XYZ file of C-alpha atoms in Angstrom:
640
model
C 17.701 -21.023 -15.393
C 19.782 -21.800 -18.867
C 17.492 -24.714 -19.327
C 14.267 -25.993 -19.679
C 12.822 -27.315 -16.767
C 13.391 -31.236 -16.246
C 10.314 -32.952 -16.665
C 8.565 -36.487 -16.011
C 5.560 -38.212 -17.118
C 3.229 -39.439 -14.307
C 0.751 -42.209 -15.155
C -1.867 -43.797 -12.797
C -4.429 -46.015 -12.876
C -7.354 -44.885 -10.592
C -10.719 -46.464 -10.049
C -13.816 -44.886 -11.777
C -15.514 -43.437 -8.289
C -12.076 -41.827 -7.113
C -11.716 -40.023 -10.411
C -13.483 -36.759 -9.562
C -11.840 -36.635 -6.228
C -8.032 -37.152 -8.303
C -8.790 -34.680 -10.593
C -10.123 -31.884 -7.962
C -6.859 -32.811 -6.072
C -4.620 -32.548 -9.366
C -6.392 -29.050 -9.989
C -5.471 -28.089 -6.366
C -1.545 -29.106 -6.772
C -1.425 -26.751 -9.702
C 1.554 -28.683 -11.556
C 0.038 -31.191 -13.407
C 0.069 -31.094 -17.059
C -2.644 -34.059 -18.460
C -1.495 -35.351 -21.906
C -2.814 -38.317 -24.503
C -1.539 -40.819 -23.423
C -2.451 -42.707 -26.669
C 0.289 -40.752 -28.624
C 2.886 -42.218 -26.262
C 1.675 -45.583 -25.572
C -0.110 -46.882 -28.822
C -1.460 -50.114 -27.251
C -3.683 -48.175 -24.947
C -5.648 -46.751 -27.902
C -7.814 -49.804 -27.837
C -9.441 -48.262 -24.738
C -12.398 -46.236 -24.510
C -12.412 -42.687 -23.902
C -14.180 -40.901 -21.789
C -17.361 -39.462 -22.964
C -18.182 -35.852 -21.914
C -19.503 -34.196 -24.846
C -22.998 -33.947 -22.999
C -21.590 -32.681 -19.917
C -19.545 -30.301 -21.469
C -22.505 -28.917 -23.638
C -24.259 -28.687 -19.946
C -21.690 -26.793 -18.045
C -20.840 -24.713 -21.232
C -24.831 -23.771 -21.382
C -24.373 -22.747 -17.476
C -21.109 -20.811 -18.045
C -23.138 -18.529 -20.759
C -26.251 -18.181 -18.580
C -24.372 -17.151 -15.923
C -22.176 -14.248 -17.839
C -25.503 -13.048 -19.401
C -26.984 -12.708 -15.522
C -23.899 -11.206 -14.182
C -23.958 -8.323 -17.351
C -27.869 -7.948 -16.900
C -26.543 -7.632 -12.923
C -23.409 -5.437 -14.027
C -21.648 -7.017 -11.250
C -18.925 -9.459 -11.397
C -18.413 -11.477 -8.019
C -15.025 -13.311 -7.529
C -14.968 -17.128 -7.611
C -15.250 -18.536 -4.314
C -11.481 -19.314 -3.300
C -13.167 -22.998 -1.638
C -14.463 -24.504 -5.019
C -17.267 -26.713 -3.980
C -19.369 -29.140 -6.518
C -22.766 -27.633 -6.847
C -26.068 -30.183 -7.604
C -27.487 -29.048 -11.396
C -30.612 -29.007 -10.189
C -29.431 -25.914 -7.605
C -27.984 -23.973 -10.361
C -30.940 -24.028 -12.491
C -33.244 -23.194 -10.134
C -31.379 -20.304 -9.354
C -31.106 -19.107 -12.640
C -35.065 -19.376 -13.316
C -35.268 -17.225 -9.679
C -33.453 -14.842 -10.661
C -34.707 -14.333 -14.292
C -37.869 -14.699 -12.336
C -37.522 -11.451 -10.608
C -35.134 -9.729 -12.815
C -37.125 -9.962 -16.085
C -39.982 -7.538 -15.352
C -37.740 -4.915 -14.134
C -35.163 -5.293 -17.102
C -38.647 -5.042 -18.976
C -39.760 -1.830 -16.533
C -36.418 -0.565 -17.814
C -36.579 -1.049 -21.139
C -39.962 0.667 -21.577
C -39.184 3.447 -19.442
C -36.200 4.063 -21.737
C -38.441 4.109 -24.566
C -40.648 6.531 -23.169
C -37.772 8.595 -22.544
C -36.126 8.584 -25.759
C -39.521 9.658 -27.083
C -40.932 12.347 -24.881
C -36.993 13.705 -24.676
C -37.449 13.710 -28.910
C -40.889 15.444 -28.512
C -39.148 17.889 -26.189
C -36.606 18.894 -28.644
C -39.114 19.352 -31.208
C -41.429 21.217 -29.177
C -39.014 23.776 -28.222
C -37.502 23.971 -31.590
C -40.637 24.387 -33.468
C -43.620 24.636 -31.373
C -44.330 27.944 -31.568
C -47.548 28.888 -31.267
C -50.218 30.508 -33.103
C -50.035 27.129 -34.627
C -51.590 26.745 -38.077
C -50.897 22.872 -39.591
C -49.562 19.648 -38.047
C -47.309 19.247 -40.976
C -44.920 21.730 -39.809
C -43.466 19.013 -37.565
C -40.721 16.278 -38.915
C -42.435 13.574 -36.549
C -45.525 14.915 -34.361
C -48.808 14.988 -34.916
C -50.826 17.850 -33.376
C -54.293 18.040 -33.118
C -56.882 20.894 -31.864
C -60.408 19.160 -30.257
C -63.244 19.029 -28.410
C -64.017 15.825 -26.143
C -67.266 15.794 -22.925
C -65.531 16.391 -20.092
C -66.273 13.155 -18.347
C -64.556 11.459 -20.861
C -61.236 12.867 -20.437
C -59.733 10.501 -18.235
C -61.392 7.152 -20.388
C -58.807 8.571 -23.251
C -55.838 9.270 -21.051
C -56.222 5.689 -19.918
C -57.056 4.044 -23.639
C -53.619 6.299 -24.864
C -51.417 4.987 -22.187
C -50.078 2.775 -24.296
C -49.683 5.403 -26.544
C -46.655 8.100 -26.520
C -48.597 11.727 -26.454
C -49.453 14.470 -24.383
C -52.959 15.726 -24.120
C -52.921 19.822 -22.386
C -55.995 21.166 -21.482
C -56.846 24.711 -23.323
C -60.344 25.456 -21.647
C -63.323 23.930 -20.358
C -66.705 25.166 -21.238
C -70.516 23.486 -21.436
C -69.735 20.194 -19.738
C -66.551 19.829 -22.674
C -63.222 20.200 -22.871
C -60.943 22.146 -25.418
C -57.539 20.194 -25.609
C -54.272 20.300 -28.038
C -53.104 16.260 -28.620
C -49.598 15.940 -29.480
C -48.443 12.391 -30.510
C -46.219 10.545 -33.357
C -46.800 10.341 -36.684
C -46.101 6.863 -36.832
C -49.158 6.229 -34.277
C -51.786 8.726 -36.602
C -53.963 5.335 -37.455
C -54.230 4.327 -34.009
C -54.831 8.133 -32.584
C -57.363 8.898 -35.452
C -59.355 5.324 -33.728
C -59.171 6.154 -30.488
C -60.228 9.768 -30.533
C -63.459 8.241 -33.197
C -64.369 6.096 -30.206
C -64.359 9.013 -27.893
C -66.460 11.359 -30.283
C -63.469 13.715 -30.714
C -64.359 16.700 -32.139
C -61.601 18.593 -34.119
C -61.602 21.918 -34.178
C -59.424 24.141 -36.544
C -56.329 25.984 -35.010
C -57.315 29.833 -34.751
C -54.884 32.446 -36.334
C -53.878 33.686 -32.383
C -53.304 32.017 -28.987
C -51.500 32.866 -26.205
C -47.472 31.056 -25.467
C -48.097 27.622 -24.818
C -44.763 25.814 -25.399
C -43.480 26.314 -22.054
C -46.329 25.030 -20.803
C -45.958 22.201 -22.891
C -42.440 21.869 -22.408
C -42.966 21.803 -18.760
C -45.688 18.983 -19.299
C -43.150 16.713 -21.208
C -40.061 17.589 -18.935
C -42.470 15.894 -16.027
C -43.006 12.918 -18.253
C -39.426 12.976 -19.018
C -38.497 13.076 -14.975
C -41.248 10.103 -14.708
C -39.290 7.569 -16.864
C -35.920 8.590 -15.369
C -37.129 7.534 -11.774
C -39.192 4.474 -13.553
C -35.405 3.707 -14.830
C -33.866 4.349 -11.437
C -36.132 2.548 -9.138
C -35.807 -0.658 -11.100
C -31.694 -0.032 -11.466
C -32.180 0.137 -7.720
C -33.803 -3.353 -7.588
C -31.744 -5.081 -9.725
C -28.759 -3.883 -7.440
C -30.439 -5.231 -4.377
C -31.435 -7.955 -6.797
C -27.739 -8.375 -7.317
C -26.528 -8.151 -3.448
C -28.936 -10.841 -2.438
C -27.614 -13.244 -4.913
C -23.776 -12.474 -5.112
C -23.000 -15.183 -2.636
C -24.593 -17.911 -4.733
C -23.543 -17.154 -7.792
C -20.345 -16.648 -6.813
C -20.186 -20.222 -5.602
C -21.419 -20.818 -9.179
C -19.346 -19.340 -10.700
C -16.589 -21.411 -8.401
C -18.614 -24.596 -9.419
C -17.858 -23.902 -13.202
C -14.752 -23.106 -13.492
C -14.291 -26.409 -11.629
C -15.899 -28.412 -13.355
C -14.572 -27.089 -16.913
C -11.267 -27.856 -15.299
C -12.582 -31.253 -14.039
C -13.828 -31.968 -18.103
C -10.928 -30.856 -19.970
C -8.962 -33.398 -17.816
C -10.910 -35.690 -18.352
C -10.722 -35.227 -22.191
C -7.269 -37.098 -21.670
C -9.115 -39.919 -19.832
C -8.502 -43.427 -20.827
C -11.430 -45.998 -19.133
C -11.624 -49.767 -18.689
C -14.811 -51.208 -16.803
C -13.750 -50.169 -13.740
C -10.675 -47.736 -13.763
C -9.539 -44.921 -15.623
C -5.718 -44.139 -17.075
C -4.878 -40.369 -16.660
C -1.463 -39.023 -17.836
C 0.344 -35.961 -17.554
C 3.549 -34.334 -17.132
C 4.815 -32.816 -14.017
C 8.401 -31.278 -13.014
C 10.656 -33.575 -11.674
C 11.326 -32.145 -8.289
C 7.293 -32.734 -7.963
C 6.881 -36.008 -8.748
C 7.556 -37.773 -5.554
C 5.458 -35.373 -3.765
C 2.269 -35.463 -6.195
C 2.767 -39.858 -6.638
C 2.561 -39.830 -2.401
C -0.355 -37.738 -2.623
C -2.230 -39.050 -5.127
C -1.694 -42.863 -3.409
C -2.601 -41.317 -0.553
C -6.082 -40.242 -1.863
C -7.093 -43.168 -4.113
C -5.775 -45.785 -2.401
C -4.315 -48.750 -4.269
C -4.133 -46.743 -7.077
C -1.376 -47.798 -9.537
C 1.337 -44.055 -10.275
C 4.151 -44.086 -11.772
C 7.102 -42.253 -13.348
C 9.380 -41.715 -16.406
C 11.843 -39.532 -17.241
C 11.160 -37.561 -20.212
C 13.842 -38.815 -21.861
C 13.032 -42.040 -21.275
C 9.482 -42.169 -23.263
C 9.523 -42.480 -26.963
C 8.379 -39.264 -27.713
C 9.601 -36.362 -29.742
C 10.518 -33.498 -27.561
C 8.692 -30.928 -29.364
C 5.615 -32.783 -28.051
C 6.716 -32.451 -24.252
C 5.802 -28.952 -22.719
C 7.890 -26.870 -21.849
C 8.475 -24.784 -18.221
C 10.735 -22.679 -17.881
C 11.682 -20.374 -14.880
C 13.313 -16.730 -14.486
C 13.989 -14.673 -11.850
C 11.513 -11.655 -11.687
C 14.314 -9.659 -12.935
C 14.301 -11.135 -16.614
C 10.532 -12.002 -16.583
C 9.690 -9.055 -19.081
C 11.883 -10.394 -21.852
C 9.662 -13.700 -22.201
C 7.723 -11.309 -24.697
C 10.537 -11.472 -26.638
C 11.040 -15.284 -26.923
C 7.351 -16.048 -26.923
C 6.371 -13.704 -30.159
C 9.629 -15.460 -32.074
C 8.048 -19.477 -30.671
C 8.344 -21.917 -27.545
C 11.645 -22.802 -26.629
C 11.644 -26.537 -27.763
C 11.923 -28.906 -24.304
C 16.172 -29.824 -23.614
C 17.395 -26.793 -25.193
C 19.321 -23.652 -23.736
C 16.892 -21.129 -22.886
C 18.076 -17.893 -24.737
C 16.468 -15.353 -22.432
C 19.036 -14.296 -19.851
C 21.350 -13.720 -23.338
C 18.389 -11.809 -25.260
C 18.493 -9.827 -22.211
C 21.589 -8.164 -22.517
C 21.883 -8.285 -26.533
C 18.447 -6.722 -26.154
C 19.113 -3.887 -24.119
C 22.939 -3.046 -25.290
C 21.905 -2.859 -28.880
C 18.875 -0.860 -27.713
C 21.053 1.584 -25.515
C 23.826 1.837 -28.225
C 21.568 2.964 -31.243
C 19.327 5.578 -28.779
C 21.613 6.334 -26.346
C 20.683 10.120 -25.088
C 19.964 10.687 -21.251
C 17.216 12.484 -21.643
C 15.130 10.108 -23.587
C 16.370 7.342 -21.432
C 14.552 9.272 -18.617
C 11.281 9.308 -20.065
C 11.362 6.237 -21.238
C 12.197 5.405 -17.535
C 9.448 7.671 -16.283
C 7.021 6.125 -19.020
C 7.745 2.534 -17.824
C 7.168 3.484 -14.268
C 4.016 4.736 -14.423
C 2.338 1.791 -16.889
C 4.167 -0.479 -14.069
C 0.428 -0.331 -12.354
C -1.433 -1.563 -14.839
C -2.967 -5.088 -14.082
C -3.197 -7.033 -16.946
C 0.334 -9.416 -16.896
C 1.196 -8.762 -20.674
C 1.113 -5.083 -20.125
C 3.191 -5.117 -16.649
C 6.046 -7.129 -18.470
C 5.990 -4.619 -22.040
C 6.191 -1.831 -19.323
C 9.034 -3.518 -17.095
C 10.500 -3.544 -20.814
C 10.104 -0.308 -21.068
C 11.894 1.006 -18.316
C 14.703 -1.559 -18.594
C 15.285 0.240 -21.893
C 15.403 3.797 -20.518
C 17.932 2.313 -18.085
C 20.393 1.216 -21.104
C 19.336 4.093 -23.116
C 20.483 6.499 -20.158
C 23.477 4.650 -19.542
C 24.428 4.908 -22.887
C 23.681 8.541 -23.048
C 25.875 8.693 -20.125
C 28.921 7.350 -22.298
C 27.592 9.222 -25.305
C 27.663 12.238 -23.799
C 24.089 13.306 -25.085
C 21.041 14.659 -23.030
C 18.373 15.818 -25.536
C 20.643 15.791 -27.879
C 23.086 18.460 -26.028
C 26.185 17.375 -26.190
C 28.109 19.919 -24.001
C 26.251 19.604 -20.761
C 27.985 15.858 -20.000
C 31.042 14.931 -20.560
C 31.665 11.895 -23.015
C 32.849 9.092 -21.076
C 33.540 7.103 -23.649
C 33.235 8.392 -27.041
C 30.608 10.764 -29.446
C 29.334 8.721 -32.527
C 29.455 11.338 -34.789
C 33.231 11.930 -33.687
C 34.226 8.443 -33.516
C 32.730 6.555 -36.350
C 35.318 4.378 -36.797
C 35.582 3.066 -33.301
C 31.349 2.745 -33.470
C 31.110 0.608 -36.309
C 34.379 -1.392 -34.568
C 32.703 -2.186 -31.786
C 29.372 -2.662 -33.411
C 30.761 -5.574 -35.654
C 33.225 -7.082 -32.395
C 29.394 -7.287 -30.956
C 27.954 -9.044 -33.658
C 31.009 -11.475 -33.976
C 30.635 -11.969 -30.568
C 27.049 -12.653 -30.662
C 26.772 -15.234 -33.802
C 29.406 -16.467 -32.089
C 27.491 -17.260 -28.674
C 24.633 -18.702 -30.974
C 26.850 -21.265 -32.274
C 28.267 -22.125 -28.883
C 24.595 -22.815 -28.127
C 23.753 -24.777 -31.143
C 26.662 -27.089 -30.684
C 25.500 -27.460 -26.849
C 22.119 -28.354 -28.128
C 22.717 -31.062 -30.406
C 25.397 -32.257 -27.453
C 22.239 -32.895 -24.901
C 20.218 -34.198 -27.815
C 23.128 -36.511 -28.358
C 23.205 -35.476 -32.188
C 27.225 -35.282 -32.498
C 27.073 -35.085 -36.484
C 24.785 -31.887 -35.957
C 27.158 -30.928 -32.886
C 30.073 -30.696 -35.762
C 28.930 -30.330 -39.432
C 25.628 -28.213 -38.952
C 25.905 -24.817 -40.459
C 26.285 -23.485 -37.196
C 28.412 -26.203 -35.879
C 32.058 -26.768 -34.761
C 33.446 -26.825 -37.959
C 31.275 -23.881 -39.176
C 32.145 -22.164 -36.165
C 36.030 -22.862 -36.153
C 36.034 -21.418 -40.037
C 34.045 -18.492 -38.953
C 36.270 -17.223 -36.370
C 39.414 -18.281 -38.312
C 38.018 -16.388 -40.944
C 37.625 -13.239 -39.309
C 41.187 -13.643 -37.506
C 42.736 -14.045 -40.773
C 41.037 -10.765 -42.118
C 41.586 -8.897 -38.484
C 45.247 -9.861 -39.105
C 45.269 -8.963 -43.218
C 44.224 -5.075 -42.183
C 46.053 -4.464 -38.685
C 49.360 -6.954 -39.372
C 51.772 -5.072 -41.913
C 54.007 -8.007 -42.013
C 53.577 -12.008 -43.441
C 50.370 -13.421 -42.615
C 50.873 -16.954 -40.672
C 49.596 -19.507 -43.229
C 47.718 -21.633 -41.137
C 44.555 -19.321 -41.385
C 44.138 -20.756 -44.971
C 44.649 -23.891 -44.189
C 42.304 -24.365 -41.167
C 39.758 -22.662 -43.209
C 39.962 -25.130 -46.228
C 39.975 -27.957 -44.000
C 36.716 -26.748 -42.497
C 34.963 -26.306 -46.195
C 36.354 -30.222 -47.358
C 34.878 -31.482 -43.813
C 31.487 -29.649 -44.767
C 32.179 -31.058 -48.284
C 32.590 -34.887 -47.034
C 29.645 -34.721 -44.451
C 26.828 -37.189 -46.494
C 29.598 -39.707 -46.617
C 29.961 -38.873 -42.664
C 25.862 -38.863 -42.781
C 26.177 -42.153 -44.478
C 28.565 -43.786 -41.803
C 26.886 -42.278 -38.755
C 23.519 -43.948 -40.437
C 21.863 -40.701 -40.357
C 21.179 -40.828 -44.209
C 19.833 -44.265 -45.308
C 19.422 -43.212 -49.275
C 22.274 -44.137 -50.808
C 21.359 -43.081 -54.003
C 20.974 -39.737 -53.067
C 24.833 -39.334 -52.542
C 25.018 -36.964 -55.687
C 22.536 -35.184 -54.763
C 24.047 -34.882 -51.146
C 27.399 -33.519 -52.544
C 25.483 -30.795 -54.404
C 23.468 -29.486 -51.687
C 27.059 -29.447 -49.420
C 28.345 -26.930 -52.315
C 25.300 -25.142 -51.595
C 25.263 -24.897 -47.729
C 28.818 -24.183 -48.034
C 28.122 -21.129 -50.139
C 25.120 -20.603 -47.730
C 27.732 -20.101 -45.009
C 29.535 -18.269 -46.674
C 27.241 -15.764 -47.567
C 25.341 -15.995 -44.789
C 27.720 -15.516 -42.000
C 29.226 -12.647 -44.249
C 25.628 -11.010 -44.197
C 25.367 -12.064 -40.395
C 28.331 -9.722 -39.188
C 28.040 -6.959 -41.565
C 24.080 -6.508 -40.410
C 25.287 -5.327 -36.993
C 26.710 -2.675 -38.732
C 23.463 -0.691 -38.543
C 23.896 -0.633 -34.441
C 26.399 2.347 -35.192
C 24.587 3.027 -38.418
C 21.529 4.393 -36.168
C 23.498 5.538 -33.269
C 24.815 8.130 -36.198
C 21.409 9.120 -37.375
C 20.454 9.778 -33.702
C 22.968 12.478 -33.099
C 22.195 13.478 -36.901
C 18.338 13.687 -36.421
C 19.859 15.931 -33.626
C 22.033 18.027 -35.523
C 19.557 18.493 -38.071
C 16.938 19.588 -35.563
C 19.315 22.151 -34.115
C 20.295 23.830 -37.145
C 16.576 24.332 -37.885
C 16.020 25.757 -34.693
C 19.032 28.095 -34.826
C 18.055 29.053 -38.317
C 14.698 29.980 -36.475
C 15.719 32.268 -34.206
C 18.234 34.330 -36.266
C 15.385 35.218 -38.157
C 13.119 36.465 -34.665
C 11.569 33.233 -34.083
C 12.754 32.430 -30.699
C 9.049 30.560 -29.645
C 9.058 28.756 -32.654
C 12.875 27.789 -31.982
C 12.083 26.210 -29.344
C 8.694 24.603 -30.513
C 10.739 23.218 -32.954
C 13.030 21.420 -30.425
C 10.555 20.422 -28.262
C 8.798 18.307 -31.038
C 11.918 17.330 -32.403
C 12.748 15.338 -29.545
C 9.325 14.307 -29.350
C 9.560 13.143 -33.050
C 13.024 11.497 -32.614
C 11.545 9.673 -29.376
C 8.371 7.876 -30.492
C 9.479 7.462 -34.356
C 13.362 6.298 -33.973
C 12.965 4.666 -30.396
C 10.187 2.520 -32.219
C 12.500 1.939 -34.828
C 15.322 1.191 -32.929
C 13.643 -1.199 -31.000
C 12.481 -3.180 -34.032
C 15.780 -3.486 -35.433
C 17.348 -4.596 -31.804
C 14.276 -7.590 -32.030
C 15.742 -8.214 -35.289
C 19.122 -8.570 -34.911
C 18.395 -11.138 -31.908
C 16.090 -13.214 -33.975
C 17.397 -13.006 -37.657
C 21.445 -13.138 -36.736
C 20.908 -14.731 -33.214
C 18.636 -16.815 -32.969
C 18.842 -18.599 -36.284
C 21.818 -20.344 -35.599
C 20.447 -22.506 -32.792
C 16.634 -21.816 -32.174
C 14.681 -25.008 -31.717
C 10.590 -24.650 -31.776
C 9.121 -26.570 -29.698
C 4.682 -27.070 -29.382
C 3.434 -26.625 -26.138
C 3.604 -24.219 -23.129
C 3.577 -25.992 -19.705
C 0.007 -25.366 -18.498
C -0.921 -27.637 -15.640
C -4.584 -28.082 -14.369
C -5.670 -25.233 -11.912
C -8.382 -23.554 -10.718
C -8.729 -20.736 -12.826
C -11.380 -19.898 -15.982
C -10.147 -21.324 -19.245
């Protein structure tokens, strides 16, 4: 739980035929983690590798065609929990079934929309300005209206030659074997409308100064065309869901089938081939190992597996991935280590601490009951929300209101009102002294815990000249807290100072001073030249220390610094609102309060919780944070 998980690099030599099968098993496990094996062992780079470019390029083809079905389906069926290895040939012929029968009513659609958008523009038009005795066409921004006389036996030839056409032919009158009719299309169609009607011997007639209402008529005439296309739109919507329910089954084994085999070619990336075996490597956790090398002999037989310890393969440990594992409790506060890097693989795992340096700076610089409660409240409710990044941030959430409340507790502060609670322990604004105290014993103790974890660090990496003389090292350390003993003691003591606080801490700089020759002894610098140029940057770190340490403990300063200006944002606030209502404005009083706490929550608790991030990362984390390179993520059955 302090510590990166232990783990162990699991080679094995399996013959070409078994490979699949290994693979599907490995994905099934869920813990193995496939790596180059070329980058560890350089003789093996002689071998082939295994060629899947064309595959991929396949399966990659399949994986689009299948999300551009599902979206033309709206519909998105779960992967099969059994993954099963589909034949190609199966998959595309489903695919050109489907597009077979879903193409003409995505094209039924389509055109029905059209028509709709159209005769639902027409409609707006015709009700805006169709008002009749019409005189010219060119009162309309888009329609073209025409007055005409076609034989009466013709009627229906048009209707059927204009189908293609958006328009609307209404009937006036019908007189001497003809028929009067108005002919309402698009502008954009007047070349094609002008042909048509000259083929049907069209006779246009001019618009007469009166005629009775027709635009409800018309209106009525377009609102049926309108309710055509709608149930055009909604009988093929009804297909493609049947459409959909018939073929959920299959392509939900599809869908099983690809993210299989995706998972089957990105291990396989890492595959290593002779004529007739393949070399797979990968790391696994070290509890596992036995388990997975039983299996896996189990499966292919004679296969050659074996072991190492990580730290017995000559390989940097930024390369190896890293696992590491938390109670649920402390799971939310991995968004806190992951956006500052991976813990690098053999190092302490700062999350338990950033826990609790999180959430007491946090509740010290917004401590108020009330807030805490919403904030509480707040992270409750998001705790539903699905996506995993969002859970944790809410978790986060409510873990602050917790401290927050607590702290308000203490404070004595709810919305600000300090005379409901009692102060348990003190009021910032009263007690300013004792706030920035305790603020800078925090931060002492804090840098101080980062140190304690550097030196531990460079212990398991067996690095004992970065154990003592790094900057945040024993000797750094041991001048550090010497330091601020000898100051403690300079402004409480009122008698003589014990002179071994000077001492120790000029012992500490000539040790920092001396460490290239140390460097040179331990081997760690082979340059001997560059002795000079050694002892120059040792005066510079040791200013560096100096000054940085300095500027280490006096930035936690700003934990009582904003636990002030949150009772003085409150202060302020109230005077306003008292101000308010001595002058008659008891509503706006309290408006005033209302969005002053509203205000003070969103702007300062954001701000409060940037500066408790940066106090872990800048002051913290600085002293001992190794970056590592890669997250532990072992082959499984899930989309990639």
């Amino acid at each position: 739980m302090f510590t990166t998980s232990p783990m162990e690099l699991v080679s094995m030599l399996v013959l070409k035929e078994k490979t699949e099968e290994v693979i599907s098993y490995l994905i099934t496990l869920g813990i193995f983690h496939p790596v180059d094996i070329s980058k560890i062992e350089q003789e093996l780079s002689v071998l082939s590798v295994s060629q899947i470019e064309d595959e991929s390029a396949e399966w990659q083809a399949f994986e689009i065609k299948l999300r551009d079905t599902l979206r033309k389906f709206n519909s998105s069926p779960a992967a099969s929990k059994e993954a099963e290895s589909l034949p190609v040939t199966f998959i595309k012929s489903t695919f050109v079934t489907i597009d077979e029968k879903l193409e003409p009513l995505i094209s039924q659609i389509n055109e029905a929309r059209e028509a709709l958008k159209i005769n639902e523009s027409m409609r707006a038009q015709v009700k805006d300005y169709f008002l009749f005795p019409i005189k010219k066409s060119s009162l309309y921004t888009f329609l073209e209206v025409t007055l005409g006389r076609v034989e009466e036996k013709n009627i229906a030839a048009l209707e059927r030659s204009l189908k293609d056409i958006p328009h609307l032919v209404y009937t006036l009158k019908k007189e001497l074997g003809k028929v009067t009719a108005i002919l309402i299309g698009l502008k954009r169609d007047k070349a094609l409308l002008d042909r048509v009607l000259h083929d049907f011997a069209w006779e246009k007639v001019e618009f007469p100064e009166e005629h009775k209402e027709l635009s409800k008529d018309v209106e009525a005439q377009i609102q049926a065309k309108i309710e055509e296309s709608k149930k055009r739109i909604e009988t093929a919507n009804a297909a493609i869901r049947e459409l959909a329910n018939t073929f959920q089954g299959t392509l939900s084994k599809i869908r099983s089938c690809i993210i299989l085999k995706k998972s089957l070619l990105y291990a396989k990336k890492y595959l290593y081939t002779t004529d007739r075996t393949v070399i797979l490597s990968g790391w696994v956790p070290r509890e596992e190992k036995e388990r997975l090398i039983r299996e896996i002999k189990k499966i292919a037989g004679a296969s050659y597996v074996e072991g190492k310890k990580a730290e017995d393969v000559d390989i940097s440990k930024e390369e190896i991935p890293v696992q590491i594992q938390h109670w649920t409790l402390f799971k939310p506060f991995e968004l806190l280590i992951n956006s500052y890097g991976v813990v690098r693989y053999g190092t302490i795992d700062p999350t338990i601490f950033v826990a609790f340096s999180f959430l007491l700076m946090f509740g010290a610089m917004f401590g108020d009951l009330g807030h805490g409660l919403i904030f509480v409240l707040t992270g409750i409710l998001l705790l539903s929300c699905k996506k995993p990044k969002l859970k944790q941030a809410s978790a986060l959430l409510l873990y602050c209101g917790i401290s927050s409340s607590i702290f308000g507790i203490l404070y004595g502060s709810f919305f600000g009102y300090e005379k409901i609670l009692p102060a348990i322990w003190i009021k910032p604004m009263l007690n300013v002294i004792e706030a920035f105290r305790v603020s800078i014993i925090f931060g002492i103790t804090l840098i101080t815990l980062g140190i304690i974890i550097n030196i531990v660090n460079a212990l398991r990496d067996k690095d004992y000249v970065k154990a003592v003389f790094d900057k945040a090292g024993l000797v750094s350390g041991i001048v550090y807290i010497t330091a601020i003993a000898w100051l403690s003691k300079n402004f409480v003591s009122t008698g003589r100072v014990s002179p071994l606080y000077p001492i120790v801490i000029s012992g500490g700089f000539l040790l920092l001073f001396c460490k290239p020759f140390i460097e040179l002894l331990s081997k760690k610098k082979k340059n001997k030249e560059s002795l000079f140029v050694s002892f120059m940057e040792s005066t510079v770190d040791i200013l560096e220390i100096v000054m940085g340490y300095l500027a280490n403990t006096v930035s936690f300063i700003r934990i009582a610094a904003f636990a002030l200006a949150h009772a003085g944002l409150f202060l302020a606030i109230f005077e306003l609102s008292r101000l308010l209502r001595q002058t008659g404005g008891a509503v706006l009083s309290l408006v005033v309060i209302i969005f002053g706490n509203i205000l003070i929550i969103l702007l300062e608790g954001l701000v409060v919780g940037i500066q408790s991030l940066r106090l872990n990362y800048y002051e913290f984390f600085s002293k001992f944070f190794i970056t590592g390179k890669h997250i532990y993520q072992p082959l499984t059955f899930k989309e990639r």
